[in-house]
Amino acid sequence: MAEAVLGRERGRERPPAVVWERERRRHRALEGLRGYGLIAAMWIRSSMTYRMSFLLATVGNAAVTLLDFAAIYIMFTHVDALGGFSLPEIALLYGSCSTSLGLANLLLGNTDRIGTRIRDGSLDGMLVRPVPVLAQVAADRFALRRLGRIAQGSGVLVWAVVVLDVDWTVGKVLLVPVMVLAGAAIFAAVMVAGAAFQFAAGDAAEVVNSFTYGGCTMLEYPPTVFTRELLRGVTFVVPLAFVNWLPALYVLGRPDPLGLPGWVAFLSPLVAFVVFVPASLAWRVGLRSYRSTGS
Amino acid sequence: MGEVLIELDGVEKVFTVRRRAGLVRREKRQVRAVDGIGFTVDRGEMVGYIGPNGAGKSTTIKMLTGILTPSAGRLRVAGIDPARERMRLAHRMGVVFGQRTTLWWDLPLKDSYGLMRRMYRIPEARYRANLERCVERLDLGELLEVPVRQLSLGQRMRGDIAAALLHDPDVLYLDEPTIGLDVVSKAKVRAFLRQLNAELGTTVLLTTHDLQDIEQLCERVMVIDHGRLMYDGPLGGLHASGAAGQSERTLVVDLERELPPLEVAGARVVRVEGARQWLAFPAQASAAPLVAAVAAGYPLLDLSVREPDIEEVIARMYAGRG
Ligand SMILES: Nc1ncnc2c1ncn2[C@@H]1O[C@H](COP(=O)(O)OP(=O)(O)OP(=O)(O)O)[C@@H](O)[C@H]1O
Ligand SMILES: [Mg+2]
């Protein structure tokens, strides 16, 4: 008893020096990026302990995605055009959306696991750390082997740009990297929205994947082979058409099947931003509604 | 009175649970896990938070750490509203869930700790000192290189406690920190917590079903049941509190030979075993007249008085509210 009281007195004398810089308020987004970097770096270090298996995984990842394009290539040995598009034109579509998805997947690919974390309550552990939860979820098990898909996608894209018979204006040249980056941002926003959705609907990883992976598979083919209803849906509702269709049509000098003016092709970055706003709001609402588990 | 560190006022948490009632129909039901709780904890206190299963202990801790948003009421930890400023609060508190680790399952303890050092921006010297202290006192030396997944329950728990303390938190929450630990590990953890509280003045709030934890660590206990605070005060006071019901002491007497149950005013025989008998009498009553009466009327060899067992008191308390 006396000892405990004494201890408390001693405790109170603890100099405030230990209150180092933690009192300072910091910007959320910057803290998120910093935390993301720390966690990702740790996972990279830990995967590098087995260098060989890392290499194999990366090569395997590239090879599997390459089979995708091989299928399209083989198809073109039998036909000359698909929906009026030549092989290099399709390669432009394929390469850009594959690279965009690869980037989004590298940076945010683990957000679809959040359904499990919500159900088994292991999200608790992330909520008690001084890093935004979204950054922690996204960086969890960060896997560099996903570079495989990016390498393969950008390889196909470069090939397409080289062999395409296009009058390259400054606008078109600029539009190619913008298309890839804005496309990645749109996919990323869809992933965030999907993660938020999982707070309400148990494990919805499959629903999210049907928009990202499924969306990308659709975007590999020319818009001309799809119905107008579908095109309207992916232009105005879930704006996947801005990932690559609209910019690529402009680069190829083809009209939009829905008759939208050419400058719409340059709206992708804006669209990505516009999708991010409701996605991040939904994420906040979702996180607030998190109820952990009873045990 | 010291500085108030934790402050709850009318805090509630209501869970809406949907249950299947029939094939398609679903029934909504509300569970009031925490039902209007208020208390304060001063800096440097070590408080036990006990209650039967489902009382709302873990739910309270999850609100205090910012994991859950309270349905109603006011809650402050070091002046911070946990649910609104989770990240700022994280620097000030540590938490250990006995049921589940908050460490990275696939990483060795050492890597987890290294990551925490950067996450919390712990100055290098401070980190070293804290880690060294934990490693030494919690006996973690051998475990640092082992992935968390491969640690035994007791080892993992010690690893988790160390992780919660590297950043010098003002307050440490422990939700069943000794669950599943063997006697030696329990003793180690308790000794560690006692030292932590005495030397660094860290405030500790712990839940447990092992009353020895409370007896050895906490001067103050709070008992909750059905989301309500039933008792808040010194452990010893539980006996006297009305909440615990009428508690009794026991007089154990050894007689020269087997006898039928003794008849003494103010006590009743609760158990007979050969020549030994147990007599229960009110805890507040003096034992002296009782002893005198027994000695005068019966051939007495030896006797002892037993204080009411804290476990028994609490068990009665829980049952009374059932
Ligand atoms: N995520 C949740 N969803 C629905 N109900 C919950 C949830 N978490 C807790 N509950 C309910 O709230 C009540 C209190 O639970 P809590 O986990 O706080 O109890 P406890 O005191 O920690 O019990 P124990 O001693 O068993 O750990 C219980 O009735 C439980 O069923
Ligand atoms: Mg509990």
XYZ file of C-alpha atoms and ligand atoms in Angstrom:
649
model
C 0.000 0.000 0.000
C 2.626 2.492 1.122
C 4.771 1.351 -1.737
C 2.026 1.923 -4.261
C 1.377 5.441 -2.978
C 5.067 6.192 -3.063
C 5.207 4.860 -6.599
C 2.461 7.163 -7.661
C 4.279 10.151 -6.221
C 7.367 9.122 -8.078
C 5.351 8.639 -11.212
C 4.014 12.148 -11.119
C 7.524 13.503 -11.082
C 8.146 12.008 -14.481
C 9.509 14.894 -16.532
C 7.321 15.975 -19.433
C 10.338 15.318 -21.659
C 8.827 11.998 -22.720
C 6.033 13.904 -24.409
C 8.303 14.256 -27.425
C 6.765 15.364 -30.664
C 3.596 13.338 -30.369
C 1.555 16.327 -29.316
C 1.984 18.016 -32.641
C -1.045 17.789 -34.893
C -0.211 16.573 -38.346
C -1.944 16.487 -41.644
C -3.980 13.308 -42.053
C -3.099 12.660 -45.656
C 0.616 13.136 -45.068
C 0.509 10.870 -42.039
C -1.317 8.335 -44.175
C 1.361 8.419 -46.854
C 4.117 8.179 -44.278
C 2.443 5.256 -42.526
C 1.809 3.580 -45.848
C 5.474 3.885 -46.737
C 6.604 2.452 -43.402
C 4.325 -0.558 -43.596
C 4.990 -1.235 -47.261
C 8.745 -1.009 -46.707
C 8.480 -3.513 -43.917
C 6.617 -5.987 -46.099
C 9.115 -5.543 -48.903
C 11.993 -6.226 -46.525
C 10.234 -9.254 -45.200
C 9.503 -10.650 -48.688
C 13.132 -10.093 -49.700
C 14.303 -12.560 -47.074
C 13.390 -15.191 -49.616
C 14.818 -13.571 -52.737
C 14.336 -16.567 -54.964
C 10.698 -17.075 -54.153
C 10.115 -13.352 -54.645
C 11.653 -13.488 -58.123
C 9.651 -16.529 -59.078
C 6.440 -14.943 -57.848
C 7.073 -11.777 -59.859
C 7.941 -13.636 -63.045
C 4.969 -15.927 -62.550
C 2.721 -12.931 -62.084
C 3.917 -11.414 -65.370
C 3.616 -14.729 -67.190
C 0.061 -15.366 -66.085
C -1.094 -11.916 -67.178
C 0.801 -12.312 -70.431
C -1.362 -15.332 -71.239
C -4.275 -12.904 -71.292
C -2.803 -10.996 -74.155
C -1.594 -14.160 -75.852
C -5.227 -15.199 -76.160
C -6.053 -11.951 -77.973
C -2.991 -12.336 -80.169
C -3.980 -15.856 -81.183
C -7.490 -14.661 -81.982
C -6.004 -12.185 -84.441
C -4.265 -14.972 -86.341
C -7.804 -15.912 -87.459
C -9.451 -12.496 -87.865
C -8.101 -9.159 -89.057
C -10.182 -6.922 -86.889
C -12.346 -7.079 -83.785
C -15.260 -4.631 -83.647
C -13.434 -2.734 -86.368
C -10.220 -2.486 -84.313
C -6.841 -3.793 -85.456
C -4.425 -5.703 -83.228
C -2.238 -2.662 -82.350
C -5.370 -0.681 -81.521
C -6.592 -3.408 -79.208
C -3.095 -3.585 -77.738
C -3.401 0.106 -76.822
C -6.636 -0.608 -74.959
C -5.251 -3.731 -73.366
C -1.886 -2.289 -72.353
C -3.311 0.870 -70.837
C -6.012 -0.710 -68.723
C -3.775 -3.565 -67.653
C -1.118 -1.092 -66.502
C -3.705 1.068 -64.738
C -5.183 -1.892 -62.915
C -1.689 -3.146 -62.105
C -0.788 0.180 -60.505
C -4.000 0.385 -58.507
C -3.582 -3.217 -57.500
C 0.007 -2.708 -56.370
C -0.927 0.289 -54.236
C -4.366 -0.696 -52.932
C -4.748 -4.328 -53.879
C -5.189 -5.556 -50.330
C -8.171 -3.398 -49.507
C -10.476 -6.190 -50.643
C -9.341 -8.283 -47.676
C -11.016 -5.857 -45.346
C -14.221 -7.900 -45.372
C -12.499 -10.632 -43.401
C -10.997 -8.123 -40.996
C -14.394 -6.570 -40.384
C -16.027 -9.912 -39.750
C -13.386 -11.362 -37.449
C -12.747 -8.058 -35.672
C -9.044 -7.893 -36.485
C -9.546 -4.350 -37.734
C -9.400 -3.455 -34.012
C -5.632 -3.645 -34.125
C -5.442 -1.013 -36.857
C -7.794 1.368 -35.096
C -5.446 1.725 -32.134
C -2.449 2.831 -34.197
C -1.505 6.433 -35.035
C -1.875 5.882 -38.794
C -5.075 6.315 -40.854
C -6.785 2.951 -41.163
C -7.118 3.157 -44.943
C -3.354 3.504 -45.285
C -2.832 0.493 -43.040
C -5.368 -1.624 -44.895
C -3.922 -0.661 -48.272
C -0.316 -1.299 -47.272
C -1.035 -4.554 -45.487
C 0.993 -7.322 -47.136
C 2.258 -4.934 -49.755
C 3.534 -7.210 -52.530
C 6.118 -6.046 -55.043
C 5.469 -9.146 -57.130
C 2.477 -7.232 -58.440
C 4.988 -5.289 -60.506
C 4.683 -8.294 -62.811
C 1.348 -7.154 -64.162
C 2.558 -3.581 -64.565
C 5.628 -4.738 -66.485
C 3.547 -6.879 -68.798
C 0.854 -4.223 -69.325
C 3.293 -1.426 -70.021
C 5.235 -3.710 -72.363
C 2.138 -4.251 -74.494
C 1.351 -0.529 -74.310
C 4.796 0.493 -75.541
C 4.563 -1.995 -78.385
C 1.174 -0.557 -79.373
C 2.439 3.031 -79.320
C 5.410 2.066 -81.491
C 3.516 0.172 -84.183
C 0.310 2.250 -84.231
C -0.243 4.261 -87.367
C -1.300 7.516 -85.693
C -0.557 11.207 -86.290
C 1.042 11.945 -82.921
C 0.120 15.452 -81.822
C 1.323 16.924 -78.530
C -2.143 16.317 -77.065
C -2.123 12.657 -78.021
C 1.387 12.076 -76.712
C 0.469 13.655 -73.386
C -2.793 11.803 -73.202
C -1.163 8.345 -73.080
C 0.539 8.692 -69.654
C -2.384 10.748 -68.361
C -4.720 7.933 -69.414
C -2.671 5.334 -67.554
C -2.372 7.354 -64.341
C -5.951 8.619 -64.293
C -7.130 5.092 -65.071
C -5.188 3.802 -62.072
C -6.759 6.515 -59.933
C -10.260 5.559 -61.082
C -9.632 1.907 -60.267
C -8.193 2.957 -56.903
C -11.295 5.006 -56.129
C -13.484 2.045 -57.019
C -11.405 -0.104 -54.643
C -11.842 2.388 -51.808
C -15.579 2.559 -52.424
C -15.664 -1.235 -52.469
C -13.797 -1.431 -49.177
C -16.265 1.024 -47.642
C -19.145 -1.042 -48.983
C -17.854 -4.070 -47.091
C -18.628 -2.430 -43.758
C -22.283 -2.648 -44.701
C -22.291 -5.881 -46.662
C -20.135 -8.497 -45.036
C -17.693 -9.930 -47.521
C -18.229 -8.170 -50.822
C -14.761 -8.754 -52.234
C -16.287 -10.477 -55.249
C -18.493 -7.505 -56.057
C -15.502 -5.186 -55.941
C -13.436 -7.549 -58.065
C -16.146 -7.680 -60.695
C -15.759 -3.913 -61.103
C -11.963 -3.902 -61.129
C -10.789 -7.143 -62.725
C -14.075 -7.613 -64.566
C -14.043 -3.989 -65.659
C -10.514 -4.317 -66.950
C -11.371 -7.408 -68.973
C -14.190 -5.440 -70.591
C -11.963 -2.458 -71.306
C -9.505 -4.661 -73.178
C -12.080 -4.907 -75.977
C -13.234 -2.050 -78.172
C -16.375 -0.242 -77.027
C -17.916 -0.922 -80.436
C -18.615 -4.554 -79.524
C -20.825 -3.630 -76.535
C -24.418 -2.414 -76.326
C -25.231 1.271 -75.927
C -26.871 0.630 -72.528
C -23.673 -0.857 -71.178
C -21.633 1.999 -72.637
C -23.912 4.541 -70.980
C -23.593 2.696 -67.679
C -19.786 2.686 -67.705
C -19.661 6.316 -68.841
C -22.147 7.955 -66.523
C -22.680 5.568 -63.579
C -19.439 3.739 -62.807
C -17.204 5.793 -65.090
C -14.888 3.008 -66.179
C -15.040 4.292 -69.781
C -12.726 7.089 -68.648
C -10.038 4.579 -67.658
C -9.016 4.031 -71.278
C -11.868 3.907 -73.799
C -12.508 7.634 -74.153
C -8.841 8.716 -74.112
C -7.826 5.840 -76.412
C -10.565 6.646 -78.927
C -9.192 10.183 -79.096
C -5.630 8.949 -79.597
C -6.817 6.604 -82.357
C -8.851 9.386 -83.946
C -12.081 7.423 -83.694
C -15.473 8.843 -82.751
C -17.103 7.929 -79.470
C -20.003 5.471 -80.045
C -22.140 7.592 -77.714
C -21.332 10.717 -79.695
C -19.539 12.593 -76.891
C -17.248 15.426 -78.056
C -13.504 14.810 -78.350
C -12.439 16.973 -75.369
C -14.213 14.533 -73.048
C -11.140 12.324 -73.517
C -9.166 14.764 -71.372
C -11.574 14.578 -68.433
C -10.223 11.348 -66.926
C -8.193 12.999 -64.119
C -11.214 15.080 -63.162
C -13.433 12.001 -63.204
C -10.964 10.167 -60.960
C -11.109 13.030 -58.501
C -14.903 13.174 -58.626
C -15.148 9.443 -57.877
C -12.739 9.768 -54.970
C -14.932 12.216 -53.105
C -17.943 9.909 -52.525
C -15.592 6.948 -52.108
C -13.686 8.550 -49.259
C -16.893 9.814 -47.671
C -18.305 6.294 -47.808
C -15.105 5.024 -46.242
C -15.478 7.402 -43.310
C -19.090 6.458 -42.772
C -18.162 2.784 -42.963
C -15.367 3.110 -40.441
C -17.630 4.941 -38.015
C -20.157 2.148 -38.244
C -17.537 -0.503 -37.480
C -18.756 -2.547 -34.517
C -15.926 -4.965 -33.882
C -16.957 -8.372 -32.522
C -18.270 -9.585 -29.220
C -15.233 -11.646 -28.335
C -7.118 13.960 -5.677
C -4.778 13.656 -8.596
C -5.210 14.718 -12.179
C -8.181 13.079 -13.882
C -7.037 11.031 -16.871
C -10.105 9.035 -17.872
C -13.583 10.466 -17.686
C -16.867 8.800 -18.619
C -20.283 10.304 -18.211
C -23.511 8.548 -19.117
C -21.763 6.460 -21.756
C -23.899 3.998 -23.683
C -23.287 1.543 -26.468
C -26.221 -0.076 -28.185
C -25.720 -2.817 -30.760
C -28.491 -3.597 -33.175
C -28.381 -7.278 -33.925
C -30.399 -8.940 -36.663
C -31.531 -12.418 -36.019
C -33.153 -14.765 -38.411
C -36.711 -15.399 -37.323
C -38.182 -17.899 -39.704
C -37.102 -18.397 -43.298
C -36.908 -14.880 -44.655
C -38.043 -12.652 -41.868
C -35.373 -10.985 -39.839
C -35.807 -9.643 -36.411
C -34.021 -6.563 -35.117
C -33.051 -6.538 -31.503
C -31.139 -4.008 -29.478
C -28.407 -5.035 -27.089
C -27.454 -2.388 -24.558
C -23.896 -3.552 -24.016
C -23.023 -0.458 -21.986
C -25.956 1.249 -20.370
C -25.090 4.618 -18.892
C -21.705 4.271 -17.249
C -19.875 7.096 -15.511
C -16.586 7.101 -13.630
C -13.246 8.849 -13.504
C -9.756 7.444 -13.158
C -6.855 9.548 -11.910
C -3.419 9.506 -13.383
C -1.337 6.773 -11.777
C -4.236 4.632 -10.614
C -4.439 0.914 -11.245
C -8.049 -0.116 -11.523
C -9.697 -3.501 -11.930
C -12.753 -3.605 -14.146
C -14.652 -6.791 -13.491
C -18.006 -8.351 -14.192
C -19.564 -11.544 -15.541
C -19.424 -12.591 -19.195
C -21.218 -10.172 -21.447
C -21.247 -7.425 -18.813
C -19.824 -4.848 -21.216
C -16.176 -4.745 -20.130
C -14.604 -5.195 -23.540
C -17.128 -2.828 -25.090
C -16.113 -0.128 -22.602
C -12.452 -0.636 -23.417
C -13.156 -0.463 -27.132
C -14.868 2.876 -26.645
C -11.981 4.137 -24.510
C -9.516 3.226 -27.262
C -11.590 4.758 -30.051
C -12.378 1.445 -31.749
C -16.094 1.860 -31.156
C -18.085 5.064 -31.292
C -20.341 5.413 -28.227
C -24.086 5.616 -28.862
C -24.493 8.282 -26.189
C -22.627 9.990 -23.393
C -19.345 11.766 -22.972
C -15.949 10.155 -22.907
C -12.495 11.723 -22.495
C -9.058 10.217 -22.161
C -6.298 12.728 -21.445
C -8.739 15.355 -22.656
C -9.181 13.609 -26.011
C -12.471 12.311 -27.394
C -11.312 8.828 -28.457
C -13.646 8.205 -31.389
C -13.024 11.630 -32.914
C -9.280 11.873 -32.466
C -8.226 8.279 -32.609
C -4.802 8.904 -34.043
C -3.851 11.569 -31.515
C -5.053 9.335 -28.707
C -3.037 6.409 -30.030
C 0.173 8.164 -28.975
C -1.090 8.391 -25.417
C -2.388 4.905 -24.816
C -1.473 1.276 -25.140
C -3.888 -1.604 -25.270
C -3.587 -5.370 -24.990
C -6.413 -7.696 -25.902
C -5.818 -11.059 -24.325
C -8.000 -12.711 -26.923
C -6.230 -11.341 -29.960
C -2.888 -9.916 -30.900
C -2.526 -6.485 -32.450
C 0.906 -7.418 -33.779
C 1.694 -8.473 -37.325
C 1.033 -12.164 -37.409
C 3.718 -13.094 -39.924
C 6.518 -10.897 -38.629
C 9.063 -11.577 -35.919
C 8.450 -9.545 -32.759
C 11.577 -7.518 -33.458
C 10.229 -6.312 -36.824
C 6.876 -5.438 -35.305
C 8.618 -3.399 -32.638
C 10.822 -1.677 -35.197
C 7.770 -0.683 -37.193
C 6.082 0.687 -34.078
C 9.156 2.764 -33.304
C 8.802 4.540 -36.642
C 5.024 4.717 -36.560
C 4.999 6.369 -33.156
C 8.181 8.385 -33.851
C 9.770 7.107 -30.659
C 13.194 8.687 -30.118
C 15.895 6.070 -30.555
C 17.256 6.274 -26.998
C 13.808 6.071 -25.495
C 12.925 3.105 -27.665
C 16.090 1.247 -26.708
C 15.544 1.828 -23.015
C 11.911 0.764 -23.145
C 12.591 -2.302 -25.235
C 15.448 -3.329 -22.994
C 13.291 -3.013 -19.895
C 10.490 -5.070 -21.428
C 12.808 -7.722 -22.815
C 14.470 -8.150 -19.475
C 11.411 -8.151 -17.274
C 9.086 -10.039 -19.556
C 11.778 -12.466 -20.553
C 11.476 -11.830 -24.280
C 15.132 -12.258 -25.234
C 14.679 -15.599 -26.925
C 11.474 -14.629 -28.672
C 12.482 -11.536 -30.618
C 13.306 -13.395 -33.812
C 10.225 -15.616 -33.767
C 7.215 -14.783 -35.979
C 4.205 -13.942 -33.835
C 2.278 -16.804 -35.408
C 4.711 -19.292 -33.837
C 4.559 -17.913 -30.296
C 2.645 -19.719 -27.585
C -0.270 -17.895 -26.008
C 1.732 -16.809 -22.968
C 4.716 -15.718 -25.046
C 2.501 -13.776 -27.410
C 0.781 -12.040 -24.533
C 4.106 -10.870 -23.146
C 5.086 -9.727 -26.633
C 1.847 -7.764 -26.923
C 2.323 -6.105 -23.535
C 5.793 -4.950 -24.520
C 4.446 -3.614 -27.836
C 1.823 -1.583 -26.014
C 4.440 0.142 -23.868
C 7.244 1.075 -26.251
C 5.851 4.565 -26.809
C 5.484 5.442 -23.111
C 1.689 5.584 -23.030
C -0.019 7.499 -20.227
C -2.593 4.774 -19.889
C -2.520 1.044 -20.508
C -5.717 -0.934 -21.045
C -5.568 -4.663 -20.554
C -8.502 -6.819 -21.559
C -7.958 -10.172 -19.868
C -4.162 -10.048 -19.933
C -3.711 -13.255 -17.966
C -6.217 -15.424 -19.815
C -4.737 -18.835 -20.500
C -1.403 -18.106 -18.817
C 0.302 -20.586 -16.518
C 1.074 -19.705 -12.911
C 4.631 -18.612 -13.624
C 3.678 -16.384 -16.559
C 0.862 -14.844 -14.566
C 3.227 -13.995 -11.738
C 5.683 -12.488 -14.208
C 3.054 -10.336 -15.872
C 1.660 -9.145 -12.561
C 5.075 -8.235 -11.209
C 5.806 -6.360 -14.408
C 2.592 -4.367 -14.234
C 3.164 -3.493 -10.613
C 6.623 -2.174 -11.420
C 5.354 -0.270 -14.414
C 2.752 1.475 -12.330
C 5.127 2.191 -9.463
C 8.111 3.374 -11.486
C 6.590 5.181 -14.440
C 3.231 6.054 -12.944
C 1.426 4.522 -15.905
C -2.315 4.393 -15.342
C -3.681 0.874 -15.767
C -7.236 -0.296 -16.358
C -7.591 -4.035 -16.544
C -10.392 -6.522 -16.953
C -10.021 -10.073 -15.802
C -11.876 -13.108 -14.581
C -8.963 -14.036 -12.331
C -9.579 -12.270 -9.043
C -6.025 -12.859 -7.976
C -5.033 -10.325 -10.619
C -7.211 -7.799 -8.865
C -6.128 -8.783 -5.358
C -2.474 -8.469 -6.254
C -2.629 -5.383 -8.436
C -5.575 -3.121 -7.841
C -6.522 -1.010 -4.893
C -9.695 -0.021 -6.650
C -12.226 -2.178 -8.427
C -15.237 -1.398 -10.521
C -17.830 -4.078 -10.957
C -20.175 -3.879 -13.913
C -23.083 -6.034 -14.915
C -25.537 -5.635 -17.756
C -23.698 -2.521 -18.801
C -24.192 -0.770 -15.456
C -21.698 0.109 -12.774
C -22.598 -1.891 -9.654
C -19.678 -1.037 -7.412
C -16.751 1.346 -7.457
C -14.340 1.407 -4.544
C -11.605 -0.433 -2.713
C -11.498 -4.183 -3.096
C -11.968 -4.678 0.656
C -15.163 -2.634 0.554
C -16.865 -5.174 -1.663
C -17.586 -7.312 1.409
C -19.342 -4.557 3.222
C -21.169 -3.146 0.222
C -24.834 -3.922 0.057
C -24.311 -4.957 -3.520
C -22.458 -8.022 -2.381
C -25.409 -9.169 -0.321
C -25.046 -10.353 3.249
C -21.555 -11.773 3.433
C -20.488 -14.213 6.113
C -17.335 -15.325 7.829
C -16.709 -18.905 8.754
C -15.543 -20.419 12.041
C -13.837 -23.766 11.564
C -13.702 -25.894 14.707
C -11.906 -29.182 15.377
C -13.632 -31.193 18.106
C -12.352 -34.149 20.143
C -14.783 -36.490 18.445
C -17.539 -36.606 15.867
C -20.635 -34.815 17.078
C -24.012 -33.895 15.626
C -24.108 -30.299 14.258
C -23.386 -27.836 17.048
C -26.088 -25.546 18.284
C -24.738 -22.080 19.028
C -26.618 -18.788 19.022
C -25.664 -16.384 16.194
C -24.177 -19.041 13.884
C -25.265 -22.029 11.888
C -23.389 -25.129 10.861
C -22.846 -25.212 7.115
C -20.673 -28.274 6.829
C -19.595 -31.292 8.917
C -16.636 -33.533 8.100
C -15.770 -36.038 10.790
C -14.763 -34.128 13.911
C -14.457 -30.843 11.985
C -17.366 -28.443 11.592
C -17.870 -25.142 9.739
C -20.039 -22.460 11.298
C -21.144 -19.423 9.314
C -21.783 -16.112 11.057
C -22.388 -12.532 9.842
C -19.202 -10.827 8.661
C -19.767 -7.764 10.845
C -20.333 -9.777 14.077
C -17.464 -10.377 16.454
C -16.059 -13.916 16.596
C -15.167 -13.726 20.300
C -18.576 -14.547 21.910
C -19.063 -17.310 19.383
C -15.703 -18.893 20.219
C -16.488 -18.603 23.917
C -19.867 -20.286 23.460
C -18.377 -23.181 21.507
C -15.530 -23.662 23.982
C -17.955 -23.642 26.924
C -20.356 -26.196 25.487
C -18.196 -28.603 23.469
C -14.831 -30.425 23.645
C -12.790 -28.072 21.462
C -9.289 -28.913 20.171
C -8.551 -26.148 17.705
C -10.248 -23.388 15.693
C -9.730 -20.807 12.944
C -11.721 -17.961 11.407
C -11.999 -17.578 7.622
C -12.697 -14.256 5.960
C -15.238 -14.322 3.151
C -13.559 -15.279 -0.080
C -13.526 -12.455 -2.584
C -14.488 -14.841 -5.345
C -17.426 -15.994 -3.353
C -18.511 -12.432 -2.643
C -18.388 -11.541 -6.285
C -20.072 -14.723 -7.380
C -22.922 -13.887 -5.035
C -22.996 -10.376 -6.364
C -23.284 -11.582 -9.972
C -25.936 -14.109 -9.031
C -27.971 -11.530 -7.159
C -28.311 -9.494 -10.333
C -28.876 -12.417 -12.670
N -19.883 -6.385 -32.170
C -20.968 -6.723 -31.457
N -22.141 -6.912 -32.053
C -23.230 -7.239 -31.347
N -23.251 -7.410 -30.021
C -22.097 -7.236 -29.354
C -20.895 -6.882 -30.032
N -19.916 -6.769 -29.126
C -20.472 -7.045 -27.932
N -21.781 -7.335 -28.056
C -22.715 -7.644 -26.954
O -22.532 -6.692 -25.932
C -22.550 -7.295 -24.662
C -21.275 -6.960 -23.914
O -20.176 -7.587 -24.541
P -18.689 -7.420 -24.031
O -17.816 -8.091 -25.015
O -18.430 -5.995 -23.740
O -18.706 -8.240 -22.666
P -17.530 -8.546 -21.644
O -17.884 -7.911 -20.366
O -16.230 -8.179 -22.241
O -17.661 -10.118 -21.491
P -16.528 -11.261 -21.343
O -16.222 -11.346 -19.907
O -17.244 -12.474 -21.818
O -15.387 -10.882 -22.198
C -22.783 -8.787 -24.897
O -24.144 -9.036 -24.700
C -22.410 -8.989 -26.335
O -23.204 -9.989 -26.909
Mg -14.548 -9.275 -22.949
